[in-house]
């Protein structure tokens, strides 16, 4: 079984400042890793995913994440945030057999002017 | 078309009512999922359909009854629900049961009164 820990429940940040959301996972097997964003009263949208290959993954809306196998981490970063980035962010993991996404508890990002 | 469409967007039902949630995708995906999300929590997997057959039931109470009439449609039939079943119900789909990428609908906000 896999589990995900998002280390920050809330991250307030000023507009145009950088942001990092931390995610650690636990698994005895190889995994796929994902970051999803959920805007208020919306479904989940995939920001980026790591399946294999380069450990630096670029996603939509200027986000990127780095997979670190030795530290079992998959932290999400954006160099300059906008007000519109205010949302809930979920890190998720699935094993290579698939079918089940295990989500972290989520990080609420609030961007202030 | 990368959309998963859920109807209705909002639903209020009494504890003795029978209602259904509908989910539709036209991406040719062969795996479809129902998730339940309570406020300020991550989504929790309820059911997985793979090639129109129920492959996973995460010990969901029988008052929730899923149905997959064809490869594009997924229903969730609701009967005799409790107020604690009030939540956002999310449908998702992926190409197959190996989760390389899941697409989520906007959800149905269900309130049981």
PDB file of C-alpha atoms in Angstrom, chain B residues 15-96:
ATOM      1  CA  UNK B  15     -33.610  10.307   3.111  1.00  0.00           C
ATOM      2  CA  UNK B  16     -36.453   8.349   1.504  1.00  0.00           C
ATOM      3  CA  UNK B  17     -35.795   9.516  -2.057  1.00  0.00           C
ATOM      4  CA  UNK B  18     -34.213   7.621  -4.936  1.00  0.00           C
ATOM      5  CA  UNK B  19     -31.998   9.612  -7.245  1.00  0.00           C
ATOM      6  CA  UNK B  20     -29.199   9.010  -9.732  1.00  0.00           C
ATOM      7  CA  UNK B  21     -25.976  10.768 -10.629  1.00  0.00           C
ATOM      8  CA  UNK B  22     -24.761  10.589 -14.194  1.00  0.00           C
ATOM      9  CA  UNK B  23     -21.262  10.725 -15.653  1.00  0.00           C
ATOM     10  CA  UNK B  24     -20.292  10.748 -19.320  1.00  0.00           C
ATOM     11  CA  UNK B  25     -16.987  10.736 -21.207  1.00  0.00           C
ATOM     12  CA  UNK B  26     -16.203  10.504 -24.900  1.00  0.00           C
ATOM     13  CA  UNK B  27     -12.453   9.988 -24.735  1.00  0.00           C
ATOM     14  CA  UNK B  28     -12.659   6.252 -25.365  1.00  0.00           C
ATOM     15  CA  UNK B  29     -11.518   5.558 -21.820  1.00  0.00           C
ATOM     16  CA  UNK B  30     -12.196   2.056 -20.567  1.00  0.00           C
ATOM     17  CA  UNK B  31     -11.888   2.701 -16.820  1.00  0.00           C
ATOM     18  CA  UNK B  32     -14.295   4.893 -14.876  1.00  0.00           C
ATOM     19  CA  UNK B  33     -14.379   5.765 -11.196  1.00  0.00           C
ATOM     20  CA  UNK B  34     -16.643   7.203  -8.523  1.00  0.00           C
ATOM     21  CA  UNK B  35     -15.059   9.206  -5.710  1.00  0.00           C
ATOM     22  CA  UNK B  36     -16.636  10.838  -2.655  1.00  0.00           C
ATOM     23  CA  UNK B  37     -15.136  14.034  -1.261  1.00  0.00           C
ATOM     24  CA  UNK B  38     -16.133  15.584   2.046  1.00  0.00           C
ATOM     25  CA  UNK B  39     -15.380  19.230   2.741  1.00  0.00           C
ATOM     26  CA  UNK B  40     -11.703  19.997   3.304  1.00  0.00           C
ATOM     27  CA  UNK B  41     -10.758  16.342   2.664  1.00  0.00           C
ATOM     28  CA  UNK B  42      -9.164  14.480  -0.248  1.00  0.00           C
ATOM     29  CA  UNK B  43     -11.302  12.353  -2.562  1.00  0.00           C
ATOM     30  CA  UNK B  44     -11.981   8.786  -1.453  1.00  0.00           C
ATOM     31  CA  UNK B  45     -12.370   6.013  -4.001  1.00  0.00           C
ATOM     32  CA  UNK B  46     -15.766   4.286  -4.033  1.00  0.00           C
ATOM     33  CA  UNK B  47     -15.980   2.166  -7.201  1.00  0.00           C
ATOM     34  CA  UNK B  48     -13.918   1.291 -10.264  1.00  0.00           C
ATOM     35  CA  UNK B  49     -15.325   0.020 -13.525  1.00  0.00           C
ATOM     36  CA  UNK B  50     -12.968  -1.526 -16.030  1.00  0.00           C
ATOM     37  CA  UNK B  51     -14.276  -2.420 -19.487  1.00  0.00           C
ATOM     38  CA  UNK B  52     -17.843  -1.897 -18.210  1.00  0.00           C
ATOM     39  CA  UNK B  53     -17.440  -4.405 -15.394  1.00  0.00           C
ATOM     40  CA  UNK B  54     -17.266  -3.519 -11.716  1.00  0.00           C
ATOM     41  CA  UNK B  55     -13.719  -4.331 -10.667  1.00  0.00           C
ATOM     42  CA  UNK B  56     -13.370  -2.561  -7.352  1.00  0.00           C
ATOM     43  CA  UNK B  57     -15.889  -1.783  -4.603  1.00  0.00           C
ATOM     44  CA  UNK B  58     -14.180  -0.076  -1.688  1.00  0.00           C
ATOM     45  CA  UNK B  59     -16.635  -1.480   0.874  1.00  0.00           C
ATOM     46  CA  UNK B  60     -19.270   1.088  -0.033  1.00  0.00           C
ATOM     47  CA  UNK B  61     -22.704   0.740   1.652  1.00  0.00           C
ATOM     48  CA  UNK B  62     -25.391  -0.812  -0.535  1.00  0.00           C
ATOM     49  CA  UNK B  63     -27.425   2.402  -0.533  1.00  0.00           C
ATOM     50  CA  UNK B  64     -24.968   3.440  -3.260  1.00  0.00           C
ATOM     51  CA  UNK B  65     -25.400   1.351  -6.409  1.00  0.00           C
ATOM     52  CA  UNK B  66     -23.173   1.934  -9.437  1.00  0.00           C
ATOM     53  CA  UNK B  67     -24.069   1.051 -12.996  1.00  0.00           C
ATOM     54  CA  UNK B  68     -22.129   1.218 -16.252  1.00  0.00           C
ATOM     55  CA  UNK B  69     -24.621   0.929 -19.141  1.00  0.00           C
ATOM     56  CA  UNK B  70     -21.903   1.365 -21.782  1.00  0.00           C
ATOM     57  CA  UNK B  71     -18.291   2.409 -22.131  1.00  0.00           C
ATOM     58  CA  UNK B  72     -19.132   6.133 -22.093  1.00  0.00           C
ATOM     59  CA  UNK B  73     -21.625   6.271 -19.245  1.00  0.00           C
ATOM     60  CA  UNK B  74     -21.433   5.718 -15.526  1.00  0.00           C
ATOM     61  CA  UNK B  75     -24.331   6.113 -13.120  1.00  0.00           C
ATOM     62  CA  UNK B  76     -24.534   6.137  -9.361  1.00  0.00           C
ATOM     63  CA  UNK B  77     -27.955   5.234  -7.989  1.00  0.00           C
ATOM     64  CA  UNK B  78     -28.782   6.592  -4.548  1.00  0.00           C
ATOM     65  CA  UNK B  79     -31.411   5.243  -2.185  1.00  0.00           C
ATOM     66  CA  UNK B  80     -32.161   5.785   1.497  1.00  0.00           C
ATOM     67  CA  UNK B  81     -29.146   7.996   2.049  1.00  0.00           C
ATOM     68  CA  UNK B  82     -28.177   9.535   5.356  1.00  0.00           C
ATOM     69  CA  UNK B  83     -27.262  13.180   6.039  1.00  0.00           C
ATOM     70  CA  UNK B  84     -23.629  12.125   6.481  1.00  0.00           C
ATOM     71  CA  UNK B  85     -23.631  11.051   2.824  1.00  0.00           C
ATOM     72  CA  UNK B  86     -23.760  14.726   1.870  1.00  0.00           C
ATOM     73  CA  UNK B  87     -20.582  15.386  -0.111  1.00  0.00           C
ATOM     74  CA  UNK B  88     -19.136  16.196  -3.526  1.00  0.00           C
ATOM     75  CA  UNK B  89     -19.316  13.115  -5.745  1.00  0.00           C
ATOM     76  CA  UNK B  90     -16.642  13.040  -8.411  1.00  0.00           C
ATOM     77  CA  UNK B  91     -16.492  10.877 -11.482  1.00  0.00           C
ATOM     78  CA  UNK B  92     -13.199  10.193 -13.222  1.00  0.00           C
ATOM     79  CA  UNK B  93     -11.981   8.221 -16.193  1.00  0.00           C
ATOM     80  CA  UNK B  94      -8.686   6.903 -17.468  1.00  0.00           C
ATOM     81  CA  UNK B  95      -7.555   5.103 -20.572  1.00  0.00           C
ATOM     82  CA  UNK B  96      -7.528   1.834 -18.710  1.00  0.00           C
TER      83      UNK B  96
END
